[in-house]
Tab-separated table of N, CA and C and ligand atoms in Angstrom:
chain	number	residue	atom	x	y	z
A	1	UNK	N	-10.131	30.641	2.334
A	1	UNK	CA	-10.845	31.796	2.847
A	1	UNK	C	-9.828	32.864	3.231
A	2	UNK	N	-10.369	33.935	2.680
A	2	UNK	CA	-8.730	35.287	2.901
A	2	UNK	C	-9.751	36.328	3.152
A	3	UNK	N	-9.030	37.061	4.301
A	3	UNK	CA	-9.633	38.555	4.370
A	3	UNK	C	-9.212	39.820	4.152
A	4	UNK	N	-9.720	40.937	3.353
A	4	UNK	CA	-9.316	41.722	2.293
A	4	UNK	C	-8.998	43.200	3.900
A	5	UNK	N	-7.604	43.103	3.481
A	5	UNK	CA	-6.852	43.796	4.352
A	5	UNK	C	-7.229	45.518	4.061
A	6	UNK	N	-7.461	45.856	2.867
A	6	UNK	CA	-8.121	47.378	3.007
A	6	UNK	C	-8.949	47.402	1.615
A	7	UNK	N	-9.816	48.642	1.674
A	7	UNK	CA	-10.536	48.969	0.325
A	7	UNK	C	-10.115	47.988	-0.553
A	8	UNK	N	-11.113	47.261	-1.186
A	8	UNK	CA	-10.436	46.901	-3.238
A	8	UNK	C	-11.717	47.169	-4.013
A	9	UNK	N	-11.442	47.049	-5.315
A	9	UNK	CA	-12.418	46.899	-6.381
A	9	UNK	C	-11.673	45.807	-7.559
A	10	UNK	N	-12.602	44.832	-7.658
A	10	UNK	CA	-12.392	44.027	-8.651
A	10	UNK	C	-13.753	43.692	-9.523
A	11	UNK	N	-13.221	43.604	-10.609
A	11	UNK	CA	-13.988	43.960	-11.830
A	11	UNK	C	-15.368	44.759	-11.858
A	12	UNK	N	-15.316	45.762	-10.938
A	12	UNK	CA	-16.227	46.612	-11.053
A	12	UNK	C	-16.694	47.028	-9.400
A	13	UNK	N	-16.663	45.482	-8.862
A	13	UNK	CA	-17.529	45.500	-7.821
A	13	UNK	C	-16.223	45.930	-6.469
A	14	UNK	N	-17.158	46.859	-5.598
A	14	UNK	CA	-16.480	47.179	-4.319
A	14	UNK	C	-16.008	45.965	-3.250
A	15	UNK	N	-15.213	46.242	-2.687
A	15	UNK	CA	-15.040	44.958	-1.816
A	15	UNK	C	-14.267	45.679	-0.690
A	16	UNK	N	-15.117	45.885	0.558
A	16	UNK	CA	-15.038	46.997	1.586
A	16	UNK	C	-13.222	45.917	2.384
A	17	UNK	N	-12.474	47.069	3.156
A	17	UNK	CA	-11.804	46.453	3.613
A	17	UNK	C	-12.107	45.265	4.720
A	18	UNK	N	-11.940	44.419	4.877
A	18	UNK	CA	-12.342	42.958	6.132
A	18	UNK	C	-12.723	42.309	5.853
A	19	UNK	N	-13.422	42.430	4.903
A	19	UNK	CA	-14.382	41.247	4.055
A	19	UNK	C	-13.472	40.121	3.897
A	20	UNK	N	-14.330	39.056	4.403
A	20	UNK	CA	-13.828	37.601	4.000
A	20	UNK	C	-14.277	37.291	2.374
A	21	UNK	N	-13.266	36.755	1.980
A	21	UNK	CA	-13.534	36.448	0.075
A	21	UNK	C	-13.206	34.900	0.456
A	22	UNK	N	-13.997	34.050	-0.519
A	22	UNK	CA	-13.494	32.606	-0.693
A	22	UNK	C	-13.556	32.392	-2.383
A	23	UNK	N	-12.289	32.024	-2.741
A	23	UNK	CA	-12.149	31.807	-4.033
A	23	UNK	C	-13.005	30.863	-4.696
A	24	UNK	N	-13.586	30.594	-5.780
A	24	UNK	CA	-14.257	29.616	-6.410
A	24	UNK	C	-13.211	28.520	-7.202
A	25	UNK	N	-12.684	27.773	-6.429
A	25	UNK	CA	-11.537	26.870	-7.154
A	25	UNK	C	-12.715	26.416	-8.327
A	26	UNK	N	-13.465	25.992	-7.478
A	26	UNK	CA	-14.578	24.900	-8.639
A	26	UNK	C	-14.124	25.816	-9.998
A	27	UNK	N	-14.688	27.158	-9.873
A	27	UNK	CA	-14.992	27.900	-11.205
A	27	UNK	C	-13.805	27.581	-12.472
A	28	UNK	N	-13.037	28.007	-11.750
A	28	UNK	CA	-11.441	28.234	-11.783
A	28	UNK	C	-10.915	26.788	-12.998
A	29	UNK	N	-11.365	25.986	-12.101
A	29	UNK	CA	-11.080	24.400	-12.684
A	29	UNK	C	-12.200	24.056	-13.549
A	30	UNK	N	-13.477	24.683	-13.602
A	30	UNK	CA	-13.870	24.308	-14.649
A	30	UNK	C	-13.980	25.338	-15.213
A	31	UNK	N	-13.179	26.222	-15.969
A	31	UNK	CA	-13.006	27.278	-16.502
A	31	UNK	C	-12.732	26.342	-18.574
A	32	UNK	N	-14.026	26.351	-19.340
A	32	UNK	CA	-13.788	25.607	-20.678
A	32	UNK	C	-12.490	26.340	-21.534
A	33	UNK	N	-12.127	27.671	-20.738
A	33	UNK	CA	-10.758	28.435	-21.940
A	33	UNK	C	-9.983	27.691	-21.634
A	34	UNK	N	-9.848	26.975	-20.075
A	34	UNK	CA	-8.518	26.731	-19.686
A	34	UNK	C	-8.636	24.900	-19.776
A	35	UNK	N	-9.840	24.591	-19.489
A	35	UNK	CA	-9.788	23.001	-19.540
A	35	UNK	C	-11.263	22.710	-20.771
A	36	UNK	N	-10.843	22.705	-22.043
A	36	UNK	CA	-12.142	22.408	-22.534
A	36	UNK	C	-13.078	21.098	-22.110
A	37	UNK	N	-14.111	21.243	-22.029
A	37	UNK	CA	-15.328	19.869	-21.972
A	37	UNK	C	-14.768	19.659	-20.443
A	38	UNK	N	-15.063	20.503	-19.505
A	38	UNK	CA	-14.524	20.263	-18.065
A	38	UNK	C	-14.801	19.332	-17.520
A	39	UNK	N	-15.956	18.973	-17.623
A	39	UNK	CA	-16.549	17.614	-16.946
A	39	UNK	C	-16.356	16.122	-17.301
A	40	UNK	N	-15.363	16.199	-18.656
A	40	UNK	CA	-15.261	15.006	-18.695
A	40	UNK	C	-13.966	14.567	-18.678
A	41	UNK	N	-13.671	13.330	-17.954
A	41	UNK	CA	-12.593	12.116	-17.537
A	41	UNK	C	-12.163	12.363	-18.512
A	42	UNK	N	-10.718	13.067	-18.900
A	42	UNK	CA	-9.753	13.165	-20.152
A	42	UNK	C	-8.447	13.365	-19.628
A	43	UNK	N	-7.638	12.490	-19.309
A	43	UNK	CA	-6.312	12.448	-18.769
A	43	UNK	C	-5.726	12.564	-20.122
A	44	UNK	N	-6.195	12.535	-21.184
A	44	UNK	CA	-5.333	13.019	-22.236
A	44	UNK	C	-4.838	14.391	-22.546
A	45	UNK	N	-6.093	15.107	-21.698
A	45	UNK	CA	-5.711	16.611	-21.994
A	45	UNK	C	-4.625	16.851	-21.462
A	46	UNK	N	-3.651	16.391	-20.564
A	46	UNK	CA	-2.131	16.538	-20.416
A	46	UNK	C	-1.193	15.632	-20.908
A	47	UNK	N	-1.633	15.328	-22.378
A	47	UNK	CA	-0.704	14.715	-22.979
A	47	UNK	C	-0.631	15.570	-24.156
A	48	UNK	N	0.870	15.728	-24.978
A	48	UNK	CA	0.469	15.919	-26.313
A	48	UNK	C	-0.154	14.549	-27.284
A	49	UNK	N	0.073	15.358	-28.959
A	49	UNK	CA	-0.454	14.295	-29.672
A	49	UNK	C	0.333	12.976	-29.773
A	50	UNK	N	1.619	13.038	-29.642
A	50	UNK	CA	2.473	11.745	-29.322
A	50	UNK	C	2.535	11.045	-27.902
A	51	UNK	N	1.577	11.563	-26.916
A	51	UNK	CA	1.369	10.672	-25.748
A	51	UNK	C	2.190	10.621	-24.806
A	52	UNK	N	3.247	11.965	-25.013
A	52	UNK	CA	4.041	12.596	-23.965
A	52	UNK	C	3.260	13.343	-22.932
A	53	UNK	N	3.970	13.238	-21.890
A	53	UNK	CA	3.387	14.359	-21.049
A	53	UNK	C	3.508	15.815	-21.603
A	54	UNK	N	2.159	16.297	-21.436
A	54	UNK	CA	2.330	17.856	-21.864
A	54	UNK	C	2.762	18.760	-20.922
A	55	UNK	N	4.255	19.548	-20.777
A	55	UNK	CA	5.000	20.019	-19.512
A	55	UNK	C	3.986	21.735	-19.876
A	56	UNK	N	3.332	22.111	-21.047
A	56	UNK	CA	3.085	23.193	-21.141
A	56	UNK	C	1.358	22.986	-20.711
A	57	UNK	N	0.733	21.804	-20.476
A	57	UNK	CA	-0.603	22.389	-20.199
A	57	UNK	C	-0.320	22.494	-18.665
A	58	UNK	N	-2.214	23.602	-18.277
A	58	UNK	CA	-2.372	24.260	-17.205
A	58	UNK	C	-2.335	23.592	-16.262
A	59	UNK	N	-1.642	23.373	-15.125
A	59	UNK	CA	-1.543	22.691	-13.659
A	59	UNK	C	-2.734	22.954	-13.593
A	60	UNK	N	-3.667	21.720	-13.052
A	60	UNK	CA	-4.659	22.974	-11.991
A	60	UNK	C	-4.353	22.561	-10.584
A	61	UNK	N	-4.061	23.782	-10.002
A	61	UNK	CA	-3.508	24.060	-8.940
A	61	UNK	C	-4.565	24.737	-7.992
A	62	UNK	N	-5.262	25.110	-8.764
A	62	UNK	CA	-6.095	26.011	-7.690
A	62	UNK	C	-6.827	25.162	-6.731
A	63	UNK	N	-7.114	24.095	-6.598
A	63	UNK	CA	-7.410	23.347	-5.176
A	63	UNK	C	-6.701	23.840	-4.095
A	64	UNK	N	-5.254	23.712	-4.500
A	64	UNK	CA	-4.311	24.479	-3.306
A	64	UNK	C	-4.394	26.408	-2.801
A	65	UNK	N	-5.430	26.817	-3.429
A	65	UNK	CA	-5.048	28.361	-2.625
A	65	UNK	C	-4.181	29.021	-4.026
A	66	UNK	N	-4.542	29.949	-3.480
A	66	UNK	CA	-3.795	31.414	-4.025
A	66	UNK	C	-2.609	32.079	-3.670
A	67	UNK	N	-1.805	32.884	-4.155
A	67	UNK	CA	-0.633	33.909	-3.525
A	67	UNK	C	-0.228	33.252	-2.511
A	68	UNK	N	0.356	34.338	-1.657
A	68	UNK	CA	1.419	33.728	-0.766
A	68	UNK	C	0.732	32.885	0.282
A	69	UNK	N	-0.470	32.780	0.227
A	69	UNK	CA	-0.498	31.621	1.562
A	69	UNK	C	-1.150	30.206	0.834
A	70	UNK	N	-0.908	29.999	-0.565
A	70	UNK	CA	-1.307	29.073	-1.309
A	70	UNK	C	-0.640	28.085	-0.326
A	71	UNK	N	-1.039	26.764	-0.341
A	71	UNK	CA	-0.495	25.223	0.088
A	71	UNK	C	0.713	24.863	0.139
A	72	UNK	N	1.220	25.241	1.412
A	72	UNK	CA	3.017	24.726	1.245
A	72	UNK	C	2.958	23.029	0.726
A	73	UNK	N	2.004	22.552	1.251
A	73	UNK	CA	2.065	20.879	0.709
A	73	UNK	C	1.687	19.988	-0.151
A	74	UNK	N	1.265	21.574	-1.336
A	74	UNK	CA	1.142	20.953	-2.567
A	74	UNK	C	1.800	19.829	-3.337
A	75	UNK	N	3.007	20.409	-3.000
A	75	UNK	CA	4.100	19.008	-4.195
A	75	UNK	C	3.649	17.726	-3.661
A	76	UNK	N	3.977	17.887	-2.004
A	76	UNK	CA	4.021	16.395	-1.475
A	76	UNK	C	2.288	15.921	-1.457
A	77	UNK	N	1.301	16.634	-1.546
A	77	UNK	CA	-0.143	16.410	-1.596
A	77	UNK	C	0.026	15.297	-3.383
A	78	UNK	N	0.302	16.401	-4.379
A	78	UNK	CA	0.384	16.049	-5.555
A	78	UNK	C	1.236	14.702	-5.894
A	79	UNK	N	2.122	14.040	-5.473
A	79	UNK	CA	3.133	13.471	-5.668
A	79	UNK	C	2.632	12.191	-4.808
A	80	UNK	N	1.934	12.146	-3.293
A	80	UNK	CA	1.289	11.195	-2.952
A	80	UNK	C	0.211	10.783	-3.524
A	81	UNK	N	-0.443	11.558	-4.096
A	81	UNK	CA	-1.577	11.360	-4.866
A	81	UNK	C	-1.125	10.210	-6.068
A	82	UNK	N	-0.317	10.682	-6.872
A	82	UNK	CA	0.420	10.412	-8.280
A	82	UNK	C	0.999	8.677	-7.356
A	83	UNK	N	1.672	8.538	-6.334
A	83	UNK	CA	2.017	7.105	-6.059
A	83	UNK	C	1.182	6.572	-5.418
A	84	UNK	N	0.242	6.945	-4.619
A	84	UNK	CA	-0.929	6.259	-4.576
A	84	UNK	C	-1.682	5.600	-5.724
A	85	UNK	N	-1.895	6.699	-6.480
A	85	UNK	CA	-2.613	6.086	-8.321
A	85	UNK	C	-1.641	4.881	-8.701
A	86	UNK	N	-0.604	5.124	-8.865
A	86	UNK	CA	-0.083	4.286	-9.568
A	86	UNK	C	-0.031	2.932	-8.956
A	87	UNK	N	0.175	2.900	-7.613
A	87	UNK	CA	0.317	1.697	-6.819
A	87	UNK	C	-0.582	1.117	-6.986
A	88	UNK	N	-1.911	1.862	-6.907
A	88	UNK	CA	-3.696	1.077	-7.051
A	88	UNK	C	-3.259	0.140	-8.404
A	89	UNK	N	-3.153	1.286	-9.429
A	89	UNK	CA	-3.132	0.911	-10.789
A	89	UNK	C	-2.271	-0.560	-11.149
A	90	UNK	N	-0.936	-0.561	-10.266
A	90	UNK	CA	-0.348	-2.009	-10.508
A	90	UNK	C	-0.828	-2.636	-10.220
A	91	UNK	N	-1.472	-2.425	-8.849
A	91	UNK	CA	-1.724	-3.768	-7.885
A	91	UNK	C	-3.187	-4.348	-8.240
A	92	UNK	N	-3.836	-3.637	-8.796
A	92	UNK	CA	-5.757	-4.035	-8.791
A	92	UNK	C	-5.956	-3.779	-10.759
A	93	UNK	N	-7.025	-4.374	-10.938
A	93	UNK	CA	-7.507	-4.552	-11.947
A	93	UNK	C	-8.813	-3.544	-11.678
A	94	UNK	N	-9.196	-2.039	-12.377
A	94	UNK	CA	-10.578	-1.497	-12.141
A	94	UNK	C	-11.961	-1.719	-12.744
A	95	UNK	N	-12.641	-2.190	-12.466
A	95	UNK	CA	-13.333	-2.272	-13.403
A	95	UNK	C	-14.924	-2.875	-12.596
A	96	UNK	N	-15.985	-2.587	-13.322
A	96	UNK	CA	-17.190	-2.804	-13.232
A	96	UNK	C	-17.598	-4.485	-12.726
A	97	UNK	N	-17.999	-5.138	-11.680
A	97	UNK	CA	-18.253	-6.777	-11.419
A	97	UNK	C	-19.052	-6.817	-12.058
A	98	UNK	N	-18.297	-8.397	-12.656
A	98	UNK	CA	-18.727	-8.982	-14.331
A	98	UNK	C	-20.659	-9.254	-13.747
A	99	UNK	N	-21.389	-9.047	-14.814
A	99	UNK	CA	-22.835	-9.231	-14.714
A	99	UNK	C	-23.631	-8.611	-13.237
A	100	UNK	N	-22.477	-7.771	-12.539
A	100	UNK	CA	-23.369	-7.021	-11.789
A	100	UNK	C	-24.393	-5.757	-12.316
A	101	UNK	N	-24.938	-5.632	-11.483
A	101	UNK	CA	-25.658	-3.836	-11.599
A	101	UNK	C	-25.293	-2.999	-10.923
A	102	UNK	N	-24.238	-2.386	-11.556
A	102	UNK	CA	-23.244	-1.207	-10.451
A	102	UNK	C	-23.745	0.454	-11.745
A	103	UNK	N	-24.352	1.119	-11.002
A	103	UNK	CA	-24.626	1.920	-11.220
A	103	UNK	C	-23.112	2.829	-11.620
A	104	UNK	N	-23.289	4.117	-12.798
A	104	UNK	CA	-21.690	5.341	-12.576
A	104	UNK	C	-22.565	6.128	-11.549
A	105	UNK	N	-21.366	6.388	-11.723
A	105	UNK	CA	-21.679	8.227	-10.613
A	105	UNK	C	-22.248	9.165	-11.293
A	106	UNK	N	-23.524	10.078	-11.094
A	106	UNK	CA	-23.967	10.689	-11.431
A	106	UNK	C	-23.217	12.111	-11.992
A	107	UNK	N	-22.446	12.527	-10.985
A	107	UNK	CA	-21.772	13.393	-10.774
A	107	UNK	C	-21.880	14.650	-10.252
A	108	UNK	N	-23.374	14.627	-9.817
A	108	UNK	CA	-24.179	15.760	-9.345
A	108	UNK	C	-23.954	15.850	-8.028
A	109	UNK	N	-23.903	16.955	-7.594
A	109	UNK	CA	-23.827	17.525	-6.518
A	109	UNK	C	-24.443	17.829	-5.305
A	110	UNK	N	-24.545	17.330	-3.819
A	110	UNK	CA	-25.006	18.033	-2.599
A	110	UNK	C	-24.721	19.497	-2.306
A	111	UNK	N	-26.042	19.852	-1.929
A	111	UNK	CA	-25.903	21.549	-1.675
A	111	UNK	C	-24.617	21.619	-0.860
A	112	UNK	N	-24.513	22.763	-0.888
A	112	UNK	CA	-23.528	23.501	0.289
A	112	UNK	C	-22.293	24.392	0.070
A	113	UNK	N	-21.379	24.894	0.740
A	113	UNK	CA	-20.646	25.896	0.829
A	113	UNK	C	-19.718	25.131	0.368
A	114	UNK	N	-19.229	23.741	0.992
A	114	UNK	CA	-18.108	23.117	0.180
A	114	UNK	C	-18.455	21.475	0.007
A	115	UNK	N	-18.658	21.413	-1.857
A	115	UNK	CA	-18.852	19.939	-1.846
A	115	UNK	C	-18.001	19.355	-2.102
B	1	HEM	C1	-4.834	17.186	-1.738
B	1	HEM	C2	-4.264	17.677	-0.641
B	1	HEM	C3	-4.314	19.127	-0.224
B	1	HEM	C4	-5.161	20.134	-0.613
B	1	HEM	C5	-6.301	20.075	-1.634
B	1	HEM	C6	-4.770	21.313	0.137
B	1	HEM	C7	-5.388	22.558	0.004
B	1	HEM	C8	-5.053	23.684	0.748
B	1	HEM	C9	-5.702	24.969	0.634
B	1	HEM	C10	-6.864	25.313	-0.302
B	1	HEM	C11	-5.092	25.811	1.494
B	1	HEM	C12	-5.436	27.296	1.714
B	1	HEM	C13	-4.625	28.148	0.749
B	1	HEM	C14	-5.041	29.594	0.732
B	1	HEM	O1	-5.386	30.137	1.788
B	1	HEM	O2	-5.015	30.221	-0.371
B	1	HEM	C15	-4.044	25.060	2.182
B	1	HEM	C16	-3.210	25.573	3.141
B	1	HEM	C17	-2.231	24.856	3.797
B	1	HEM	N1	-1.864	23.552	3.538
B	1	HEM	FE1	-2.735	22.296	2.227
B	1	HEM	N2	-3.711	21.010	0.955
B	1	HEM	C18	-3.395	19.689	0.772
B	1	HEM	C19	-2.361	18.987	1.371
B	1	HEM	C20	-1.471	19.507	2.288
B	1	HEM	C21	-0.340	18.780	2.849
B	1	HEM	C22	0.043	17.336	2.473
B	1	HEM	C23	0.265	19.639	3.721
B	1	HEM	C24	1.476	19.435	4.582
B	1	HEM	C25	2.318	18.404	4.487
B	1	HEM	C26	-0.463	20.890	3.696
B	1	HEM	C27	-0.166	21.993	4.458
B	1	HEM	C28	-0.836	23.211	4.399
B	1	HEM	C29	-0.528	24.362	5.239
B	1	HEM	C30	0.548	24.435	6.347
B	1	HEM	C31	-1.402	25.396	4.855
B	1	HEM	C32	-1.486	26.819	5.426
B	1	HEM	C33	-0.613	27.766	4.593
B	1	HEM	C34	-0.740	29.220	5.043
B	1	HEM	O3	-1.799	29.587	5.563
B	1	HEM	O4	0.210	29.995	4.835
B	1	HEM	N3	-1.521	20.778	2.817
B	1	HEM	N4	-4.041	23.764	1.694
């Protein structure tokens, strides 16, 4: 949440000085130019075709904020994240209990300002 320090206009529309703006990360991240088929589980899309990491696709970063007051604790947010995963990943086997009825996740959403 950032508040617009004097007059702006962006893409057409006025945006009086004080106004609180809140970015749409959601949008942002599911933007199909930048992440095609957004909604679906594809950890490949940061690989190339040989199964390297792709150093040229898009971070998405925008969870963390914008300009200068973007997330000083991105790296270390990102990087705990990344050894957390991996630790799960050694230590546990994921997967669905054999002959249960475990429903997926829908993926749908509760109202509100932030889901
Ligand atoms: C997944 C984890 C995290 C997410 C999604 C996240 C997200 C954010 C977002 C959206 C902002 C506001 C940026 C803006 O105003 O444009 C922010 C600010 C901030 N974050 Fe994080 N953050 C995470 C983890 C962390 C960690 C681990 C630290 C510290 C070790 C941290 C420290 C801060 C600080 C100090 C600010 C305020 C920066 C400022 O206003 O100048 N965050 N974070």
């Amino acid at each position: 949440m950032h508040k617009v320090t004097g007059d702006d206009v962006y893409r057409g529309y006025h945006i009086p000085g004080g106004s609180t703006v809140i970015a749409n990360s959601w949008a942002i991240l599911h933007d199909p130019a930048t992440y095609p088929n957004p909604d679906k589980f594809s950890p490949e899309r940061f690989l190339t075709d040989t199964g390297e990491l792709n150093l040229d696709a898009p971070e998405p970063t925008a969870a963390f904020g914008f300009g200068r007051r973007i997330c000083p604790g991105m790296y270390m947010a990102s990087d705990s994240l990344w050894i957390a995963a991996a630790s799960l990943l050694w230590a546990f086997r994921v997967e669905k209990p054999e002959g249960g009825e475990q429903e997926s996740p829908t993926g749908n959403y509760t109202f509100g300002l932030v889901r």
